[in-house]
Amino acid sequence: MAEDERPAGARADTRSPGPRVPRILCIAGTDPSGGAGLLADVKAVAAMGGYGMGAVTAVTVQNTVGVTGVHALPVADVIAQLDAVADDVMIDAVKIGMLGEAGLVEAVGDWLRRRRPPHVVLDPVMVATTGGRLASEDAARMLRDLVPLADLVTPNVPELAVLCGLEGATDIEGIVGQAELVHDQTGCAVLATTGDLEDGSAEDVLVETEGDRRTTLRLPFVRVDTPHTHGTGCSLSSALATARVGAPDWEAAYRRVRPWMDGALHGGLTLEVGHGSGPLDHTWFLHR
């Protein structure tokens, strides 16, 4: 259509050709200090080149020192947020963080069955880095039932133990066994992070199945000596959800995300945010 034939008020399409920006819906609580939860999620999504959206599950009262309050939103309001986005936006991946209450875990499971997003990453948030409990005992137990509805679950050492119903692992061999157990029980790929292993191992463990073949990978990384790890799990899972869009598998997504995560941990050493366990620097690459 020639320019003079366009309807009044119509604009030319000025979008440049190229890959579409991944659209990632994050389901999580808030952290007013900006280091964890939904704020960390959307920062991580943007850092990996995606467009971040968010449904709030709870408003927390916290900072880098600790959590002093958690105010859960009504379940119906959370699901209404999810439906509002899904009715309007084509979602490429979903990241699930803090759910908090058993009723919300069940409702989000029902929503996943109904909407069936292409990629789902579950970060089984139970306890904050600063020590505050972010999920009830019932919700923590019910998270096990949510795992089969996800494509990837990203537990740390204590969360992995809860998911498989065992005592916490103390070495990398124990992590491998527990990750394989969760994968075999649920069919969900497992990325077990090992930053808090007692033996100081610097290997994450990824278990996934392609076709009929299960693979277990021990993925070495260089440990960053830093106290500033607030929001690491939130950020990693959101980045993985973004990187998986267009990637052939979770290993490829992880290998893209890991260098960014290492840079964010290093960058957190100079952010000077708060007096406790500070946040990552999600945009470290912009001001090196």
mmCIF file of N, CA, C and O in Angstrom, residues 96-97 105 131 134 196 210 248 268 280:
data_model
loop_
_atom_site.group_PDB
_atom_site.id
_atom_site.type_symbol
_atom_site.label_atom_id
_atom_site.label_comp_id
_atom_site.label_asym_id
_atom_site.label_seq_id
_atom_site.Cartn_x
_atom_site.Cartn_y
_atom_site.Cartn_z
ATOM 1 N N ILE A 96 7.935 -19.314 37.512
ATOM 2 C CA ILE A 96 7.166 -19.335 38.749
ATOM 3 C C ILE A 96 8.119 -19.245 39.927
ATOM 4 O O ILE A 96 9.028 -20.067 40.069
ATOM 5 N N GLY A 97 7.908 -18.242 40.761
ATOM 6 C CA GLY A 97 8.705 -18.083 41.966
ATOM 7 C C GLY A 97 7.850 -18.299 43.204
ATOM 8 O O GLY A 97 7.178 -19.317 43.354
ATOM 9 N N VAL A 105 -0.711 -22.552 45.173
ATOM 10 C CA VAL A 105 0.022 -23.588 44.435
ATOM 11 C C VAL A 105 -0.951 -24.400 43.581
ATOM 12 O O VAL A 105 -0.726 -24.642 42.394
ATOM 13 N N GLY A 131 16.972 -15.713 55.311
ATOM 14 C CA GLY A 131 16.478 -16.593 56.362
ATOM 15 C C GLY A 131 14.988 -16.591 56.596
ATOM 16 O O GLY A 131 14.470 -17.450 57.312
ATOM 17 N N LEU A 134 9.248 -18.071 53.247
ATOM 18 C CA LEU A 134 8.412 -17.471 52.222
ATOM 19 C C LEU A 134 7.311 -18.410 51.743
ATOM 20 O O LEU A 134 6.548 -18.055 50.843
ATOM 21 N N ASP A 196 25.428 -23.598 47.954
ATOM 22 C CA ASP A 196 25.460 -23.748 49.407
ATOM 23 C C ASP A 196 25.806 -25.165 49.852
ATOM 24 O O ASP A 196 25.498 -25.579 50.964
ATOM 25 N N GLU A 210 16.053 -36.063 26.494
ATOM 26 C CA GLU A 210 15.766 -35.733 25.101
ATOM 27 C C GLU A 210 15.420 -37.026 24.393
ATOM 28 O O GLU A 210 16.253 -37.949 24.325
ATOM 29 N N PRO A 248 17.836 -24.988 21.826
ATOM 30 C CA PRO A 248 17.413 -26.366 21.571
ATOM 31 C C PRO A 248 17.111 -27.170 22.823
ATOM 32 O O PRO A 248 16.334 -28.128 22.776
ATOM 33 N N GLY A 268 27.869 -7.411 41.790
ATOM 34 C CA GLY A 268 27.231 -7.138 43.068
ATOM 35 C C GLY A 268 28.202 -6.706 44.153
ATOM 36 O O GLY A 268 27.809 -6.075 45.136
ATOM 37 N N LEU A 280 22.501 -8.885 43.185
ATOM 38 C CA LEU A 280 23.353 -8.978 42.011
ATOM 39 C C LEU A 280 23.281 -7.678 41.234
ATOM 40 O O LEU A 280 22.348 -6.890 41.385
#
